[in-house]
Amino acid sequence: ILLKTTEPTCLLFSVCRPCLTLSSPLSCGDHGQEWRGGQKTSPLRISSPQVPAIFFSGFWQSTLVLNCPSVNIVCVCVCDILTVLLYACAFLFLAASYTDSSDDETSPRDKQQKNSKGNGDFCIKNIKQADFGRREIEIAEQEMPALMALRKRAQGEKPLAGAKVVGCTHITAQTAVLMETLSALGAQCRWAACNIYSTQNEVAAALAEGGFSVFAWKGESEDDFWWCIDRCVNVEGWQPNMILDDGGDLTHWIYKKYPNMFKKIKGIVEESVTGVHRLYQLSKAGKLCVPAMNVNDSVTKQKFDNLYCCRESILDGLKRTTDVMFGGKQVVVCGYGEVGKGCCAALKAMGSIVYVTEIDPICALQACMDGFRLVKLNEVIRQVDIVITCTGNKNVVVREYLDRMKNGCIVCNMGHSNTEIDVASLRTPELTWERVRSQVDHVIWPDGKRIVLLAEGRLLNLSCSTVPTFVLSITATTQALALIELYNAPEGRYKQDVYLLPKKMDEYVASLHLPTFDAHLTELSDEQAKYLGLNKNGPFKPNYYR
């Protein structure tokens, strides 16, 4: 530190809360702090994963402009270096006990928190992060035009007035826009997370501050996960009449613990492969007692979210966690559905050598005609650098394959469920687990070989990075319309079965997003419409089209 000890010196201490969440220290400049004005000195940074970033600087006749609202400042006037050190030690002591951090080990279940209105019906990491979350939600709103248009068009009619929606999805800024849209349309909402790693704590705080009953935080245990779902469902004086699920865990929990609730539930909206598979199993067994809408197989979900979202987010997730170079790497992608297609296209474009495994001959033929080599996993497992699962199945990568992988092989999952990689088989005494950074583990064999396991086999993109907001706008709008359709459908329209979203709604969702691209649809003439046997205004595809 450069200090003038012959004249009074201003010693600045600042704490930047976002730095608390990082495993390596950053200067506050990374969060928007600027220095302007007269003479200044280079700041000294003292930081660790558990201690706030601390900046000291002597300055004279200079102006400090803080654009970072997360910074707490303590400014004192000192005259000599001894006083500087005393203040530094005192502040380090305070910093060490500072707990306003996502690294705080105290479980949210053990905290009593209230928002600014005195409401405490939520359980999140830290309500004080609400301002950050609100800004993230505002950014997401700019990239979710259809959902905002739906909110504007329908909030006067309140099509969800009286709806009590219990949800279990990823709690991100994009989901927050959906929840606030449902609320604007008249619904009451209670929400839990469908993944223990995907919750954005600051967004959960913003929702709680806004009056939503949210029970989620990043890094939940398995016990926390089910506890949060139960808190959403089991509440005195409030019973859901609609379910919005992602993966089927919420639906499963209600069937298991509170089956009588289905007497008042009008329908289920499910958006994942895993959850839809569970619903079809219930329907086949005659145990599905309410109508369910299969959003996952809607055209807007399949062709946009599953494909384009994963095409961008697979690279983001791998880069953020491993800093891997893709050019020349050998990668095997298990499954060539829409998620697999997106992953393969992105990796191929980056120069990777991509292999595909597939059970479906139609998808397998698509992979071959797209230029990928179709293999069995055991044929390439010894040579590949990266293994990616996206099948929605279980035990795709078992211990036998994990044992045969090369040293340094990266293993991750892009499917919803954590069943695709047999992570449980790696928790044995002879193997050593070594945490590298958040969501990145080395699993080390006795001979020194190690693999890099990401997110403990859970969904990579939402656990380790983020996803494109615009694509999620398409899915979220589809979910909102599905809820409106099921909630307002006259009795008898939908039986106790699983349904696809009507194509007219799929097309409506797509049309709401076209103005973003300044796109202009061609209209059929009366003669053309008659020739094709279509209504000029659609739908243009049959209900069986996917």
PDB file of N, CA and C in Angstrom, residues 100-163:
ATOM      1  N   ASP A 100     -23.034 -12.560   5.306  1.00  0.00           N
ATOM      2  CA  ASP A 100     -23.960 -12.265   4.219  1.00  0.00           C
ATOM      3  C   ASP A 100     -23.406 -12.823   2.915  1.00  0.00           C
ATOM      4  N   SER A 101     -23.405 -14.119   2.800  1.00  0.00           N
ATOM      5  CA  SER A 101     -22.708 -14.762   1.697  1.00  0.00           C
ATOM      6  C   SER A 101     -23.362 -16.079   1.366  1.00  0.00           C
ATOM      7  N   SER A 102     -23.265 -16.464   0.085  1.00  0.00           N
ATOM      8  CA  SER A 102     -23.774 -17.765  -0.306  1.00  0.00           C
ATOM      9  C   SER A 102     -22.865 -18.878   0.172  1.00  0.00           C
ATOM     10  N   ASP A 103     -21.688 -18.533   0.682  1.00  0.00           N
ATOM     11  CA  ASP A 103     -20.801 -19.534   1.255  1.00  0.00           C
ATOM     12  C   ASP A 103     -21.117 -19.796   2.728  1.00  0.00           C
ATOM     13  N   ASP A 104     -22.044 -19.062   3.291  1.00  0.00           N
ATOM     14  CA  ASP A 104     -22.422 -19.245   4.683  1.00  0.00           C
ATOM     15  C   ASP A 104     -22.903 -20.676   4.873  1.00  0.00           C
ATOM     16  N   GLU A 105     -22.322 -21.362   5.841  1.00  0.00           N
ATOM     17  CA  GLU A 105     -22.631 -22.771   6.040  1.00  0.00           C
ATOM     18  C   GLU A 105     -23.947 -23.000   6.774  1.00  0.00           C
ATOM     19  N   THR A 106     -24.519 -21.955   7.347  1.00  0.00           N
ATOM     20  CA  THR A 106     -25.782 -22.124   8.065  1.00  0.00           C
ATOM     21  C   THR A 106     -26.888 -22.504   7.092  1.00  0.00           C
ATOM     22  N   SER A 107     -27.614 -23.559   7.404  1.00  0.00           N
ATOM     23  CA  SER A 107     -28.705 -23.984   6.531  1.00  0.00           C
ATOM     24  C   SER A 107     -29.834 -22.965   6.582  1.00  0.00           C
ATOM     25  N   PRO A 108     -30.402 -22.609   5.435  1.00  0.00           N
ATOM     26  CA  PRO A 108     -31.558 -21.706   5.436  1.00  0.00           C
ATOM     27  C   PRO A 108     -32.714 -22.216   6.290  1.00  0.00           C
ATOM     28  N   ARG A 109     -32.775 -23.526   6.488  1.00  0.00           N
ATOM     29  CA  ARG A 109     -33.844 -24.082   7.326  1.00  0.00           C
ATOM     30  C   ARG A 109     -33.691 -23.664   8.781  1.00  0.00           C
ATOM     31  N   ASP A 110     -32.471 -23.268   9.159  1.00  0.00           N
ATOM     32  CA  ASP A 110     -32.219 -22.858  10.542  1.00  0.00           C
ATOM     33  C   ASP A 110     -32.300 -21.350  10.737  1.00  0.00           C
ATOM     34  N   LYS A 111     -32.621 -20.620   9.662  1.00  0.00           N
ATOM     35  CA  LYS A 111     -32.692 -19.166   9.744  1.00  0.00           C
ATOM     36  C   LYS A 111     -34.144 -18.703   9.821  1.00  0.00           C
ATOM     37  N   GLN A 112     -34.350 -17.602  10.498  1.00  0.00           N
ATOM     38  CA  GLN A 112     -35.641 -16.930  10.497  1.00  0.00           C
ATOM     39  C   GLN A 112     -35.484 -15.646   9.692  1.00  0.00           C
ATOM     40  N   GLN A 113     -36.062 -15.597   8.510  1.00  0.00           N
ATOM     41  CA  GLN A 113     -35.932 -14.430   7.658  1.00  0.00           C
ATOM     42  C   GLN A 113     -37.300 -13.856   7.322  1.00  0.00           C
ATOM     43  N   LYS A 114     -37.355 -12.564   7.153  1.00  0.00           N
ATOM     44  CA  LYS A 114     -38.590 -11.897   6.740  1.00  0.00           C
ATOM     45  C   LYS A 114     -38.245 -10.882   5.665  1.00  0.00           C
ATOM     46  N   ASN A 115     -39.193 -10.654   4.763  1.00  0.00           N
ATOM     47  CA  ASN A 115     -38.962  -9.619   3.766  1.00  0.00           C
ATOM     48  C   ASN A 115     -39.330  -8.255   4.342  1.00  0.00           C
ATOM     49  N   SER A 116     -39.245  -7.218   3.544  1.00  0.00           N
ATOM     50  CA  SER A 116     -39.445  -5.859   4.048  1.00  0.00           C
ATOM     51  C   SER A 116     -40.879  -5.617   4.518  1.00  0.00           C
ATOM     52  N   LYS A 117     -41.804  -6.493   4.111  1.00  0.00           N
ATOM     53  CA  LYS A 117     -43.197  -6.347   4.530  1.00  0.00           C
ATOM     54  C   LYS A 117     -43.536  -7.219   5.734  1.00  0.00           C
ATOM     55  N   GLY A 118     -42.518  -7.892   6.276  1.00  0.00           N
ATOM     56  CA  GLY A 118     -42.730  -8.726   7.454  1.00  0.00           C
ATOM     57  C   GLY A 118     -43.195 -10.129   7.158  1.00  0.00           C
ATOM     58  N   ASN A 119     -43.246 -10.501   5.894  1.00  0.00           N
ATOM     59  CA  ASN A 119     -43.684 -11.840   5.517  1.00  0.00           C
ATOM     60  C   ASN A 119     -42.510 -12.818   5.609  1.00  0.00           C
ATOM     61  N   GLY A 120     -42.715 -13.955   6.232  1.00  0.00           N
ATOM     62  CA  GLY A 120     -41.652 -14.948   6.382  1.00  0.00           C
ATOM     63  C   GLY A 120     -41.991 -16.297   5.797  1.00  0.00           C
ATOM     64  N   ASP A 121     -42.999 -16.349   4.913  1.00  0.00           N
ATOM     65  CA  ASP A 121     -43.419 -17.626   4.323  1.00  0.00           C
ATOM     66  C   ASP A 121     -42.535 -17.966   3.125  1.00  0.00           C
ATOM     67  N   PHE A 122     -41.281 -18.223   3.385  1.00  0.00           N
ATOM     68  CA  PHE A 122     -40.324 -18.623   2.361  1.00  0.00           C
ATOM     69  C   PHE A 122     -39.097 -19.192   3.065  1.00  0.00           C
ATOM     70  N   CYS A 123     -38.247 -19.871   2.312  1.00  0.00           N
ATOM     71  CA  CYS A 123     -36.980 -20.355   2.850  1.00  0.00           C
ATOM     72  C   CYS A 123     -35.951 -20.301   1.727  1.00  0.00           C
ATOM     73  N   ILE A 124     -35.060 -19.320   1.830  1.00  0.00           N
ATOM     74  CA  ILE A 124     -34.053 -19.081   0.808  1.00  0.00           C
ATOM     75  C   ILE A 124     -32.707 -18.862   1.480  1.00  0.00           C
ATOM     76  N   LYS A 125     -31.679 -18.592   0.679  1.00  0.00           N
ATOM     77  CA  LYS A 125     -30.345 -18.418   1.236  1.00  0.00           C
ATOM     78  C   LYS A 125     -30.205 -17.102   1.992  1.00  0.00           C
ATOM     79  N   ASN A 126     -30.570 -16.003   1.334  1.00  0.00           N
ATOM     80  CA  ASN A 126     -30.343 -14.698   1.958  1.00  0.00           C
ATOM     81  C   ASN A 126     -31.263 -13.650   1.339  1.00  0.00           C
ATOM     82  N   ILE A 127     -32.214 -13.169   2.096  1.00  0.00           N
ATOM     83  CA  ILE A 127     -33.180 -12.189   1.608  1.00  0.00           C
ATOM     84  C   ILE A 127     -32.498 -10.879   1.220  1.00  0.00           C
ATOM     85  N   LYS A 128     -31.307 -10.620   1.771  1.00  0.00           N
ATOM     86  CA  LYS A 128     -30.608  -9.358   1.478  1.00  0.00           C
ATOM     87  C   LYS A 128     -30.089  -9.285   0.045  1.00  0.00           C
ATOM     88  N   GLN A 129     -30.117 -10.391  -0.670  1.00  0.00           N
ATOM     89  CA  GLN A 129     -29.667 -10.396  -2.063  1.00  0.00           C
ATOM     90  C   GLN A 129     -30.771 -10.015  -3.040  1.00  0.00           C
ATOM     91  N   ALA A 130     -31.921  -9.599  -2.523  1.00  0.00           N
ATOM     92  CA  ALA A 130     -33.093  -9.355  -3.372  1.00  0.00           C
ATOM     93  C   ALA A 130     -32.845  -8.308  -4.448  1.00  0.00           C
ATOM     94  N   ASP A 131     -32.104  -7.251  -4.126  1.00  0.00           N
ATOM     95  CA  ASP A 131     -31.869  -6.189  -5.112  1.00  0.00           C
ATOM     96  C   ASP A 131     -31.111  -6.711  -6.330  1.00  0.00           C
ATOM     97  N   PHE A 132     -30.128  -7.578  -6.096  1.00  0.00           N
ATOM     98  CA  PHE A 132     -29.394  -8.161  -7.215  1.00  0.00           C
ATOM     99  C   PHE A 132     -30.327  -9.010  -8.077  1.00  0.00           C
ATOM    100  N   GLY A 133     -31.140  -9.825  -7.418  1.00  0.00           N
ATOM    101  CA  GLY A 133     -32.067 -10.683  -8.141  1.00  0.00           C
ATOM    102  C   GLY A 133     -33.065  -9.887  -8.961  1.00  0.00           C
ATOM    103  N   ARG A 134     -33.535  -8.773  -8.408  1.00  0.00           N
ATOM    104  CA  ARG A 134     -34.492  -7.948  -9.142  1.00  0.00           C
ATOM    105  C   ARG A 134     -33.873  -7.429 -10.433  1.00  0.00           C
ATOM    106  N   ARG A 135     -32.609  -7.040 -10.397  1.00  0.00           N
ATOM    107  CA  ARG A 135     -31.958  -6.545 -11.611  1.00  0.00           C
ATOM    108  C   ARG A 135     -31.808  -7.664 -12.648  1.00  0.00           C
ATOM    109  N   GLU A 136     -31.519  -8.874 -12.181  1.00  0.00           N
ATOM    110  CA  GLU A 136     -31.413  -9.997 -13.111  1.00  0.00           C
ATOM    111  C   GLU A 136     -32.759 -10.299 -13.760  1.00  0.00           C
ATOM    112  N   ILE A 137     -33.814 -10.207 -12.979  1.00  0.00           N
ATOM    113  CA  ILE A 137     -35.151 -10.436 -13.522  1.00  0.00           C
ATOM    114  C   ILE A 137     -35.484  -9.375 -14.570  1.00  0.00           C
ATOM    115  N   GLU A 138     -35.112  -8.139 -14.298  1.00  0.00           N
ATOM    116  CA  GLU A 138     -35.381  -7.061 -15.255  1.00  0.00           C
ATOM    117  C   GLU A 138     -34.636  -7.279 -16.567  1.00  0.00           C
ATOM    118  N   ILE A 139     -33.401  -7.809 -16.470  1.00  0.00           N
ATOM    119  CA  ILE A 139     -32.659  -8.134 -17.693  1.00  0.00           C
ATOM    120  C   ILE A 139     -33.377  -9.245 -18.459  1.00  0.00           C
ATOM    121  N   ALA A 140     -33.819 -10.278 -17.735  1.00  0.00           N
ATOM    122  CA  ALA A 140     -34.508 -11.405 -18.377  1.00  0.00           C
ATOM    123  C   ALA A 140     -35.784 -10.952 -19.081  1.00  0.00           C
ATOM    124  N   GLU A 141     -36.490  -9.995 -18.496  1.00  0.00           N
ATOM    125  CA  GLU A 141     -37.733  -9.510 -19.102  1.00  0.00           C
ATOM    126  C   GLU A 141     -37.502  -8.954 -20.502  1.00  0.00           C
ATOM    127  N   GLN A 142     -36.323  -8.356 -20.721  1.00  0.00           N
ATOM    128  CA  GLN A 142     -36.019  -7.787 -22.027  1.00  0.00           C
ATOM    129  C   GLN A 142     -35.878  -8.859 -23.105  1.00  0.00           C
ATOM    130  N   GLU A 143     -35.531 -10.080 -22.683  1.00  0.00           N
ATOM    131  CA  GLU A 143     -35.325 -11.174 -23.629  1.00  0.00           C
ATOM    132  C   GLU A 143     -36.491 -12.159 -23.640  1.00  0.00           C
ATOM    133  N   MET A 144     -37.589 -11.805 -23.001  1.00  0.00           N
ATOM    134  CA  MET A 144     -38.755 -12.695 -22.965  1.00  0.00           C
ATOM    135  C   MET A 144     -39.978 -11.947 -23.489  1.00  0.00           C
ATOM    136  N   PRO A 145     -39.962 -11.577 -24.760  1.00  0.00           N
ATOM    137  CA  PRO A 145     -41.014 -10.714 -25.306  1.00  0.00           C
ATOM    138  C   PRO A 145     -42.402 -11.335 -25.297  1.00  0.00           C
ATOM    139  N   ALA A 146     -42.484 -12.636 -25.568  1.00  0.00           N
ATOM    140  CA  ALA A 146     -43.797 -13.268 -25.641  1.00  0.00           C
ATOM    141  C   ALA A 146     -44.471 -13.313 -24.277  1.00  0.00           C
ATOM    142  N   LEU A 147     -43.694 -13.643 -23.264  1.00  0.00           N
ATOM    143  CA  LEU A 147     -44.265 -13.716 -21.925  1.00  0.00           C
ATOM    144  C   LEU A 147     -44.718 -12.335 -21.452  1.00  0.00           C
ATOM    145  N   MET A 148     -43.936 -11.322 -21.774  1.00  0.00           N
ATOM    146  CA  MET A 148     -44.318  -9.958 -21.398  1.00  0.00           C
ATOM    147  C   MET A 148     -45.546  -9.505 -22.184  1.00  0.00           C
ATOM    148  N   ALA A 149     -45.628  -9.911 -23.466  1.00  0.00           N
ATOM    149  CA  ALA A 149     -46.809  -9.576 -24.270  1.00  0.00           C
ATOM    150  C   ALA A 149     -48.057 -10.270 -23.725  1.00  0.00           C
ATOM    151  N   LEU A 150     -47.885 -11.545 -23.321  1.00  0.00           N
ATOM    152  CA  LEU A 150     -49.010 -12.278 -22.735  1.00  0.00           C
ATOM    153  C   LEU A 150     -49.461 -11.623 -21.446  1.00  0.00           C
ATOM    154  N   ARG A 151     -48.505 -11.196 -20.632  1.00  0.00           N
ATOM    155  CA  ARG A 151     -48.837 -10.516 -19.384  1.00  0.00           C
ATOM    156  C   ARG A 151     -49.637  -9.246 -19.655  1.00  0.00           C
ATOM    157  N   LYS A 152     -49.214  -8.496 -20.657  1.00  0.00           N
ATOM    158  CA  LYS A 152     -49.871  -7.224 -20.975  1.00  0.00           C
ATOM    159  C   LYS A 152     -51.266  -7.435 -21.540  1.00  0.00           C
ATOM    160  N   ARG A 153     -51.407  -8.452 -22.411  1.00  0.00           N
ATOM    161  CA  ARG A 153     -52.688  -8.679 -23.082  1.00  0.00           C
ATOM    162  C   ARG A 153     -53.743  -9.273 -22.157  1.00  0.00           C
ATOM    163  N   ALA A 154     -53.295 -10.168 -21.261  1.00  0.00           N
ATOM    164  CA  ALA A 154     -54.269 -10.958 -20.503  1.00  0.00           C
ATOM    165  C   ALA A 154     -54.469 -10.526 -19.059  1.00  0.00           C
ATOM    166  N   GLN A 155     -53.641  -9.595 -18.560  1.00  0.00           N
ATOM    167  CA  GLN A 155     -53.754  -9.294 -17.134  1.00  0.00           C
ATOM    168  C   GLN A 155     -55.072  -8.592 -16.795  1.00  0.00           C
ATOM    169  N   GLY A 156     -55.682  -7.937 -17.793  1.00  0.00           N
ATOM    170  CA  GLY A 156     -56.988  -7.326 -17.537  1.00  0.00           C
ATOM    171  C   GLY A 156     -58.075  -8.370 -17.372  1.00  0.00           C
ATOM    172  N   GLU A 157     -57.965  -9.474 -18.106  1.00  0.00           N
ATOM    173  CA  GLU A 157     -58.975 -10.542 -18.039  1.00  0.00           C
ATOM    174  C   GLU A 157     -58.765 -11.462 -16.843  1.00  0.00           C
ATOM    175  N   LYS A 158     -57.546 -11.528 -16.337  1.00  0.00           N
ATOM    176  CA  LYS A 158     -57.200 -12.412 -15.214  1.00  0.00           C
ATOM    177  C   LYS A 158     -57.666 -13.852 -15.466  1.00  0.00           C
ATOM    178  N   PRO A 159     -57.155 -14.512 -16.522  1.00  0.00           N
ATOM    179  CA  PRO A 159     -57.608 -15.873 -16.832  1.00  0.00           C
ATOM    180  C   PRO A 159     -57.234 -16.913 -15.788  1.00  0.00           C
ATOM    181  N   LEU A 160     -56.327 -16.557 -14.870  1.00  0.00           N
ATOM    182  CA  LEU A 160     -55.947 -17.505 -13.808  1.00  0.00           C
ATOM    183  C   LEU A 160     -56.460 -17.057 -12.438  1.00  0.00           C
ATOM    184  N   ALA A 161     -57.465 -16.191 -12.423  1.00  0.00           N
ATOM    185  CA  ALA A 161     -58.037 -15.761 -11.145  1.00  0.00           C
ATOM    186  C   ALA A 161     -58.585 -16.972 -10.394  1.00  0.00           C
ATOM    187  N   GLY A 162     -58.157 -17.124  -9.162  1.00  0.00           N
ATOM    188  CA  GLY A 162     -58.576 -18.276  -8.357  1.00  0.00           C
ATOM    189  C   GLY A 162     -57.654 -19.472  -8.472  1.00  0.00           C
ATOM    190  N   ALA A 163     -56.716 -19.437  -9.418  1.00  0.00           N
ATOM    191  CA  ALA A 163     -55.779 -20.556  -9.570  1.00  0.00           C
ATOM    192  C   ALA A 163     -54.746 -20.514  -8.450  1.00  0.00           C
TER     193      ALA A 163
END
